[in-house]
Amino acid sequence: MDSFHQILLDWYHQQKRNLPWRNTKNPYLIWLSEVILQQTRVNQGLSYYVRFASTWPDVSSLAASHEDEVLKMWQGLGYYSRARNLHEAAKQIVEKYDGLFPSDMDELLNIKGIGEYTAAAIASIAFGKAVAVVDGNVYRVLSRLFAVETPVNGKGAKEVFASLAAEMLYTADPGTYNQAIMEFGALQCVPKKPNCPKCPLNARCLAFSRKQSAYFPVKIPKKNVTERFFNYLIILTKDSPINKVHIRKRHGNDIWKGLFEFPLIETTGLCSFNELSTMDQWKRLTGNQKYLFLGQSTTYKHRLTHRLIHARFFIIQTDKKLDLANDFNLSLVDQNELGKYAFPRLIDKFLIETDGLNKVIN
DNA sequence: TAGCCGTGGGC
DNA sequence: TGCCCAAGGCT
């Protein structure tokens, strides 16, 4: 065994975290964990993994569920296309492969939501195939070890690091090696202020020998975030004894597709209710119905990776369901059943702060 | 293909 | 506080 492999694997066996998906080679569970961990830290995804694996212990049970259930279980984890693709992929695997995961890279790559990284992870960890994973950790570790000047987020980076990763792969146990190098990146070769003096690989690390561990990996600066202004309308009806509220499901190619929200008017800047209620969108929504304005929330700032959303919630009461609700795909649901629906974190926070709207109704 | 898609933690 | 970053994939 190459001493690099020896050092890395020794480190891994001593330092690795004990995580539930490390006690199995079940491709379904490996796949589930890999999708949950895409762009997500272990600490954030762990409880989701436990709930998914417990609710849907195999691919056929997941395939038999409804997409709305999967999205509800995914609520709060972000990147919701992962949840929609997870469900679609489960159906795909049941139909095309009789519920048995393929081990071939090309077949894995044809499954929804499985790209180069996830295919390599499943093939190596669950099936022992000699393919190298290339994730953010691998980029960082390799770029430091070899002082790679290629920007990791630039053109051609994928090829450069994939080929380097393939050279470094420990083919006698690719699954363990892949997990080891990722764990090494997550715990030892961390993005900020790595503890290089105590690193077992520092004698072989070009970045360390040049005192440049902070310089690598080289990155191209990202563009600034653009701002959006969301005005949510909490349109209540005073049906006794249960209050009802209008919600709708998001469609199209915008953020949070498949999740639910309150009727939304997007503007180009912050907006008062007086301004909002004279807009065409508002008039189309309400028709000529009478309503009572009960007040508005503070402005919420919700930062996404390259969006900053300014959101306000306006509370309105009508005496009955909006006449034009169907035209806007609005449903009228019981206030106490809002918890059944998957909402984006922004709205969920508002619902938590208002105790499920109780505090805005009085 | 470069831009898009969420959220929470750390400093 | 504001910014960076994290076991990526899709179009």
Short mmCIF file of C-alpha atoms (C1' of nucleotides) in Angstrom, two decimals:
data_model
loop_
_atom_site.label_atom_id
_atom_site.label_comp_id
_atom_site.label_asym_id
_atom_site.label_seq_id
_atom_site.Cartn_x
_atom_site.Cartn_y
_atom_site.Cartn_z
CA MET A 1 0.00 0.00 0.00
CA ASP A 2 1.19 3.48 -0.93
CA SER A 3 2.14 5.44 2.17
CA PHE A 4 -0.31 8.18 1.19
CA HIS A 5 -3.13 5.64 1.27
CA GLN A 6 -1.79 4.16 4.49
CA ILE A 7 -1.70 7.51 6.25
CA LEU A 8 -5.11 8.60 5.02
CA LEU A 9 -6.85 5.32 5.84
CA ASP A 10 -5.18 5.12 9.26
CA TRP A 11 -6.35 8.63 9.97
CA TYR A 12 -9.87 7.72 8.81
CA HIS A 13 -10.13 4.66 10.99
CA GLN A 14 -9.09 6.68 14.01
CA GLN A 15 -10.97 9.91 13.39
CA LYS A 16 -14.10 9.10 11.40
CA ARG A 17 -17.46 10.02 12.79
CA ASN A 18 -19.87 7.21 13.49
CA LEU A 19 -22.71 7.90 11.08
CA PRO A 20 -25.70 5.65 10.33
CA TRP A 21 -25.01 5.30 6.60
CA ARG A 22 -21.53 4.02 7.37
CA ASN A 23 -22.95 0.85 8.88
CA THR A 24 -24.48 -0.36 5.64
CA LYS A 25 -23.74 -1.15 2.02
CA ASN A 26 -27.39 -1.04 1.07
CA PRO A 27 -27.37 1.04 -2.13
CA TYR A 28 -30.74 2.58 -1.30
CA LEU A 29 -29.48 3.91 2.02
CA ILE A 30 -26.17 5.01 0.50
CA TRP A 31 -28.07 6.84 -2.24
CA LEU A 32 -30.45 8.45 0.26
CA SER A 33 -27.57 9.72 2.38
CA GLU A 34 -25.66 11.02 -0.63
CA VAL A 35 -28.61 13.00 -1.96
CA ILE A 36 -29.34 14.47 1.46
CA LEU A 37 -25.69 15.45 1.88
CA GLN A 38 -25.40 17.23 -1.48
CA GLN A 39 -24.30 20.77 -0.60
CA THR A 40 -25.36 20.06 2.97
CA ARG A 41 -23.42 19.54 6.18
CA VAL A 42 -23.68 16.27 8.06
CA ASN A 43 -25.09 18.00 11.13
CA GLN A 44 -27.85 19.57 9.09
CA GLY A 45 -28.81 16.44 7.16
CA LEU A 46 -28.46 13.75 9.81
CA SER A 47 -31.93 13.96 11.35
CA TYR A 48 -33.50 14.12 7.88
CA TYR A 49 -31.69 10.91 6.92
CA VAL A 50 -32.97 9.15 10.03
CA ARG A 51 -36.55 10.23 9.36
CA PHE A 52 -36.45 9.31 5.66
CA ALA A 53 -34.85 5.91 6.30
CA SER A 54 -37.37 5.19 9.01
CA THR A 55 -40.44 6.35 7.06
CA TRP A 56 -39.37 4.80 3.75
CA PRO A 57 -36.98 1.91 4.54
CA ASP A 58 -36.66 0.82 0.94
CA VAL A 59 -36.96 2.21 -2.56
CA SER A 60 -40.39 0.69 -3.25
CA SER A 61 -41.98 2.33 -0.22
CA LEU A 62 -40.53 5.68 -1.25
CA ALA A 63 -41.78 5.17 -4.79
CA ALA A 64 -45.28 4.45 -3.45
CA SER A 65 -45.43 7.73 -1.54
CA HIS A 66 -46.80 11.04 -2.81
CA GLU A 67 -44.46 13.83 -3.86
CA ASP A 68 -46.13 16.18 -1.38
CA GLU A 69 -45.24 13.80 1.47
CA VAL A 70 -41.62 13.74 0.35
CA LEU A 71 -41.49 17.53 0.10
CA LYS A 72 -43.06 17.85 3.55
CA MET A 73 -40.42 15.52 4.99
CA TRP A 74 -37.75 17.55 3.15
CA GLN A 75 -39.10 20.89 4.43
CA GLY A 76 -36.31 23.09 5.74
CA LEU A 77 -33.45 21.23 4.08
CA GLY A 78 -33.30 23.39 0.96
CA TYR A 79 -32.59 22.65 -2.69
CA TYR A 80 -36.03 21.12 -3.06
CA SER A 81 -35.35 19.72 -6.54
CA ARG A 82 -33.41 17.06 -4.67
CA ALA A 83 -36.64 15.92 -3.01
CA ARG A 84 -38.63 15.93 -6.22
CA ASN A 85 -35.86 14.06 -8.03
CA LEU A 86 -35.49 11.60 -5.15
CA HIS A 87 -39.13 10.65 -5.49
CA GLU A 88 -38.97 10.49 -9.27
CA ALA A 89 -35.81 8.37 -9.12
CA ALA A 90 -37.42 5.91 -6.71
CA LYS A 91 -40.26 5.35 -9.17
CA GLN A 92 -37.71 5.04 -11.97
CA ILE A 93 -35.74 2.36 -10.10
CA VAL A 94 -38.85 0.36 -9.26
CA GLU A 95 -40.14 0.45 -12.81
CA LYS A 96 -36.94 0.02 -14.77
CA TYR A 97 -34.83 -2.06 -12.39
CA ASP A 98 -37.47 -3.89 -10.39
CA GLY A 99 -36.41 -1.97 -7.29
CA LEU A 100 -32.75 -3.04 -7.49
CA PHE A 101 -30.15 -0.31 -7.87
CA PRO A 102 -27.87 -0.65 -10.89
CA SER A 103 -24.14 -0.74 -10.12
CA ASP A 104 -23.04 0.55 -13.51
CA MET A 105 -21.94 4.20 -13.66
CA ASP A 106 -23.73 4.92 -16.94
CA GLU A 107 -26.99 3.51 -15.66
CA LEU A 108 -26.69 5.37 -12.36
CA LEU A 109 -26.09 8.60 -14.26
CA ASN A 110 -29.41 8.17 -16.05
CA ILE A 111 -31.32 8.29 -12.78
CA LYS A 112 -32.91 11.60 -11.78
CA GLY A 113 -30.79 13.62 -9.39
CA ILE A 114 -27.73 11.40 -9.71
CA GLY A 115 -24.76 13.21 -11.23
CA GLU A 116 -21.06 12.35 -11.46
CA TYR A 117 -20.42 12.66 -7.76
CA THR A 118 -23.40 10.67 -6.49
CA ALA A 119 -22.98 7.95 -9.12
CA ALA A 120 -19.35 7.48 -8.12
CA ALA A 121 -20.28 7.45 -4.43
CA ILE A 122 -22.93 4.75 -4.88
CA ALA A 123 -20.81 2.67 -7.26
CA SER A 124 -17.78 2.71 -4.97
CA ILE A 125 -19.37 2.56 -1.52
CA ALA A 126 -22.25 0.17 -2.21
CA PHE A 127 -20.71 -1.90 -5.02
CA GLY A 128 -16.94 -1.56 -4.56
CA LYS A 129 -16.35 -0.14 -8.03
CA ALA A 130 -13.03 1.60 -8.62
CA VAL A 131 -14.34 5.10 -9.34
CA ALA A 132 -13.17 8.24 -7.56
CA VAL A 133 -15.59 10.78 -6.09
CA VAL A 134 -14.95 14.46 -6.71
CA ASP A 135 -16.78 16.71 -4.29
CA GLY A 136 -15.96 19.98 -2.58
CA ASN A 137 -13.75 18.21 -0.04
CA VAL A 138 -11.77 16.42 -2.74
CA TYR A 139 -11.26 19.69 -4.61
CA ARG A 140 -9.85 21.30 -1.49
CA VAL A 141 -7.65 18.42 -0.33
CA LEU A 142 -6.13 17.78 -3.75
CA SER A 143 -5.67 21.44 -4.57
CA ARG A 144 -3.63 21.87 -1.38
CA LEU A 145 -1.66 18.64 -1.65
CA PHE A 146 -0.56 19.50 -5.19
CA ALA A 147 -0.84 23.30 -5.13
CA VAL A 148 -3.23 23.26 -8.07
CA GLU A 149 -3.65 26.76 -9.51
CA THR A 150 -6.74 25.89 -11.56
CA PRO A 151 -9.70 27.70 -9.98
CA VAL A 152 -12.03 25.06 -8.57
CA ASN A 153 -15.13 26.92 -9.72
CA GLY A 154 -13.84 27.73 -13.18
CA LYS A 155 -13.91 26.12 -16.60
CA GLY A 156 -11.93 22.90 -16.85
CA ALA A 157 -11.68 22.37 -13.09
CA LYS A 158 -13.86 19.30 -13.22
CA GLU A 159 -11.57 17.51 -15.68
CA VAL A 160 -8.38 18.50 -13.89
CA PHE A 161 -9.55 17.31 -10.48
CA ALA A 162 -11.37 14.22 -11.76
CA SER A 163 -8.19 13.02 -13.38
CA LEU A 164 -6.13 13.81 -10.29
CA ALA A 165 -8.68 12.06 -8.09
CA ALA A 166 -8.60 8.99 -10.32
CA GLU A 167 -4.82 8.82 -10.04
CA MET A 168 -4.98 8.99 -6.28
CA LEU A 169 -7.75 6.40 -5.84
CA TYR A 170 -6.98 3.40 -3.66
CA THR A 171 -8.38 0.71 -5.93
CA ALA A 172 -8.16 -2.09 -3.37
CA ASP A 173 -10.93 -0.41 -1.35
CA PRO A 174 -12.35 2.52 -3.29
CA GLY A 175 -15.45 2.94 -1.13
CA THR A 176 -13.49 3.37 2.08
CA TYR A 177 -10.88 5.55 0.37
CA ASN A 178 -13.54 7.87 -1.07
CA GLN A 179 -15.19 8.30 2.30
CA ALA A 180 -11.81 8.79 3.92
CA ILE A 181 -10.70 11.64 1.67
CA MET A 182 -14.06 13.37 2.07
CA GLU A 183 -13.99 12.96 5.84
CA PHE A 184 -10.42 14.23 5.82
CA GLY A 185 -11.59 17.36 4.00
CA ALA A 186 -14.52 17.79 6.38
CA LEU A 187 -12.54 17.40 9.62
CA GLN A 188 -8.83 18.06 9.02
CA CYS A 189 -8.28 19.86 5.71
CA VAL A 190 -11.04 22.37 6.46
CA PRO A 191 -11.68 25.53 4.38
CA LYS A 192 -10.68 28.06 7.03
CA LYS A 193 -7.67 27.91 9.31
CA PRO A 194 -6.78 24.24 8.92
CA ASN A 195 -4.57 22.90 11.68
CA CYS A 196 -1.73 21.99 9.34
CA PRO A 197 0.96 21.42 12.01
CA LYS A 198 -0.97 18.43 13.29
CA CYS A 199 -1.95 17.14 9.83
CA PRO A 200 -0.66 13.62 9.14
CA LEU A 201 -0.20 14.47 5.46
CA ASN A 202 1.60 17.80 5.89
CA ALA A 203 4.98 16.31 4.90
CA ARG A 204 3.48 15.58 1.46
CA CYS A 205 1.48 18.78 1.13
CA LEU A 206 2.79 21.36 -1.32
CA ALA A 207 0.53 24.10 0.03
CA PHE A 208 1.85 23.49 3.54
CA SER A 209 5.48 23.50 2.50
CA ARG A 210 4.87 26.84 0.76
CA LYS A 211 2.87 28.16 3.72
CA GLN A 212 -0.03 28.70 1.33
CA SER A 213 -2.80 26.55 2.77
CA ALA A 214 -5.00 29.65 2.99
CA TYR A 215 -4.40 30.40 -0.70
CA PHE A 216 -5.74 27.06 -1.90
CA PRO A 217 -8.18 26.15 -3.30
CA VAL A 218 -8.05 29.00 -5.81
CA LYS A 219 -11.51 30.41 -6.47
CA ILE A 220 -13.03 32.92 -8.86
CA PRO A 221 -15.03 35.50 -6.86
CA LYS A 222 -18.77 35.19 -7.17
CA LYS A 223 -21.21 37.79 -8.39
CA ASN A 224 -23.17 39.87 -5.95
CA VAL A 225 -26.59 38.75 -4.86
CA THR A 226 -29.66 40.28 -6.47
CA GLU A 227 -32.56 41.41 -4.35
CA ARG A 228 -36.22 40.47 -4.58
CA PHE A 229 -39.23 41.86 -2.78
CA PHE A 230 -42.03 39.47 -1.80
CA ASN A 231 -45.37 40.68 -0.52
CA TYR A 232 -47.34 37.78 0.89
CA LEU A 233 -51.07 38.18 1.40
CA ILE A 234 -52.54 36.28 4.30
CA ILE A 235 -56.13 36.30 3.14
CA LEU A 236 -58.29 34.97 5.97
CA THR A 237 -61.97 34.28 6.03
CA LYS A 238 -63.93 34.74 9.23
CA ASP A 239 -65.80 31.47 8.93
CA SER A 240 -66.54 30.41 12.48
CA PRO A 241 -65.42 28.50 14.37
CA ILE A 242 -62.40 27.72 12.21
CA ASN A 243 -60.43 30.39 10.43
CA LYS A 244 -59.44 29.60 6.90
CA VAL A 245 -56.65 31.00 4.79
CA HIS A 246 -55.78 31.03 1.10
CA ILE A 247 -52.64 29.21 0.00
CA ARG A 248 -51.29 27.97 -3.31
CA LYS A 249 -48.62 25.65 -4.66
CA ARG A 250 -45.63 27.15 -6.44
CA HIS A 251 -45.08 26.15 -10.05
CA GLY A 252 -42.79 27.16 -12.89
CA ASN A 253 -39.05 27.50 -12.86
CA ASP A 254 -38.63 29.83 -9.91
CA ILE A 255 -37.40 29.02 -6.43
CA TRP A 256 -39.25 26.69 -4.06
CA LYS A 257 -41.06 24.82 -6.82
CA GLY A 258 -43.57 22.35 -5.42
CA LEU A 259 -43.76 24.03 -2.04
CA PHE A 260 -46.75 26.00 -0.78
CA GLU A 261 -47.05 29.71 -0.07
CA PHE A 262 -49.53 32.49 0.49
CA PRO A 263 -50.66 34.47 -2.55
CA LEU A 264 -47.69 36.56 -3.54
CA ILE A 265 -47.23 39.89 -5.24
CA GLU A 266 -43.62 40.51 -6.16
CA THR A 267 -42.50 44.12 -6.48
CA THR A 268 -39.28 45.86 -7.44
CA GLY A 269 -38.90 47.51 -4.04
CA LEU A 270 -40.36 47.68 -0.57
CA CYS A 271 -44.04 48.37 -0.71
CA SER A 272 -46.72 49.64 1.67
CA PHE A 273 -50.19 48.14 1.79
CA ASN A 274 -51.62 51.31 0.27
CA GLU A 275 -49.36 50.93 -2.73
CA LEU A 276 -49.95 47.20 -2.94
CA SER A 277 -53.74 47.47 -2.85
CA THR A 278 -53.80 49.80 -5.83
CA MET A 279 -51.78 47.45 -8.02
CA ASP A 280 -53.40 45.56 -10.89
CA GLN A 281 -52.39 42.20 -9.44
CA TRP A 282 -54.14 42.96 -6.19
CA LYS A 283 -57.28 44.16 -7.96
CA ARG A 284 -57.37 41.09 -10.17
CA LEU A 285 -57.00 38.86 -7.13
CA THR A 286 -59.74 40.43 -5.06
CA GLY A 287 -62.10 41.41 -7.85
CA ASN A 288 -64.58 43.73 -6.21
CA GLN A 289 -64.73 41.85 -2.95
CA LYS A 290 -64.70 43.78 0.27
CA TYR A 291 -61.87 43.13 2.65
CA LEU A 292 -60.49 44.35 5.92
CA PHE A 293 -56.79 45.12 6.33
CA LEU A 294 -55.69 43.82 9.71
CA GLY A 295 -52.03 44.77 9.61
CA GLN A 296 -48.64 43.70 8.37
CA SER A 297 -45.52 41.98 9.59
CA THR A 298 -42.06 43.41 9.95
CA THR A 299 -39.81 42.99 6.93
CA TYR A 300 -38.06 39.62 6.84
CA LYS A 301 -34.67 39.38 5.16
CA HIS A 302 -34.07 35.90 3.82
CA ARG A 303 -30.71 35.24 2.21
CA LEU A 304 -30.31 32.50 -0.37
CA THR A 305 -27.06 31.66 -2.10
CA HIS A 306 -27.43 34.45 -4.64
CA ARG A 307 -30.67 36.09 -3.67
CA LEU A 308 -31.68 38.41 -0.87
CA ILE A 309 -35.41 38.31 -0.36
CA HIS A 310 -37.21 41.09 1.49
CA ALA A 311 -40.56 39.72 2.57
CA ARG A 312 -43.59 41.26 4.19
CA PHE A 313 -46.80 39.55 5.22
CA PHE A 314 -50.03 41.53 4.89
CA ILE A 315 -53.02 40.26 6.84
CA ILE A 316 -56.39 40.67 5.18
CA GLN A 317 -59.82 39.41 6.11
CA THR A 318 -62.68 38.68 3.72
CA ASP A 319 -66.13 37.38 4.54
CA LYS A 320 -65.84 34.38 2.21
CA LYS A 321 -63.52 32.59 -0.17
CA LEU A 322 -62.17 34.86 -2.90
CA ASP A 323 -64.40 34.67 -5.97
CA LEU A 324 -61.38 34.44 -8.22
CA ALA A 325 -59.45 31.99 -6.05
CA ASN A 326 -59.61 29.23 -8.63
CA ASP A 327 -58.16 31.49 -11.31
CA PHE A 328 -55.08 31.91 -9.14
CA ASN A 329 -54.90 28.25 -8.10
CA LEU A 330 -55.68 29.22 -4.55
CA SER A 331 -57.03 26.75 -2.02
CA LEU A 332 -58.82 27.71 1.17
CA VAL A 333 -57.46 25.63 4.01
CA ASP A 334 -58.08 25.46 7.74
CA GLN A 335 -55.69 27.56 9.73
CA ASN A 336 -54.97 24.64 12.05
CA GLU A 337 -54.00 22.43 9.12
CA LEU A 338 -51.21 24.65 7.79
CA GLY A 339 -48.70 22.26 9.36
CA LYS A 340 -49.57 19.62 6.77
CA TYR A 341 -48.11 21.64 3.94
CA ALA A 342 -44.46 22.08 2.98
CA PHE A 343 -43.55 25.76 3.17
CA PRO A 344 -40.20 27.42 2.47
CA ARG A 345 -38.21 28.26 5.57
CA LEU A 346 -39.06 31.95 5.24
CA ILE A 347 -42.79 31.28 5.56
CA ASP A 348 -42.26 28.57 8.16
CA LYS A 349 -40.43 31.07 10.34
CA PHE A 350 -43.30 33.51 10.03
CA LEU A 351 -45.77 30.77 10.94
CA ILE A 352 -43.69 29.78 13.95
CA GLU A 353 -43.38 33.37 15.14
CA THR A 354 -47.11 33.94 14.82
CA ASP A 355 -48.00 30.60 16.40
CA GLY A 356 -49.61 29.38 13.20
CA LEU A 357 -51.21 32.80 12.55
CA ASN A 358 -52.88 32.85 15.99
CA LYS A 359 -51.03 35.99 17.00
CA VAL A 360 -52.09 37.97 13.93
CA ILE A 361 -55.75 37.07 14.23
CA ASN A 362 -56.37 37.97 17.87
"C1'" DT B 1 -22.30 26.57 -19.88
"C1'" DA B 2 -22.82 29.61 -16.53
"C1'" DG B 3 -26.56 30.66 -13.74
"C1'" DC B 4 -29.79 28.73 -10.96
"C1'" DC B 5 -31.53 26.31 -6.83
"C1'" DG B 6 -31.89 26.74 0.23
"C1'" DT B 7 -30.48 26.66 4.56
"C1'" DG B 8 -27.76 27.04 8.79
"C1'" DG B 9 -23.33 27.44 11.15
"C1'" DG B 10 -19.00 29.70 11.99
"C1'" DC B 11 -16.13 33.52 12.47
"C1'" DT C 1 -22.85 41.97 10.83
"C1'" DG C 2 -21.89 40.16 6.55
"C1'" DC C 3 -19.70 36.82 4.21
"C1'" DC C 4 -18.15 32.21 3.24
"C1'" DC C 5 -19.10 27.66 2.79
"C1'" DA C 6 -21.14 22.74 2.63
"C1'" DA C 7 -20.79 14.62 0.65
"C1'" DG C 8 -23.98 18.82 -6.51
"C1'" DG C 9 -27.34 18.54 -10.30
"C1'" DC C 10 -30.10 20.60 -13.85
"C1'" DT C 11 -30.83 23.34 -17.87
#
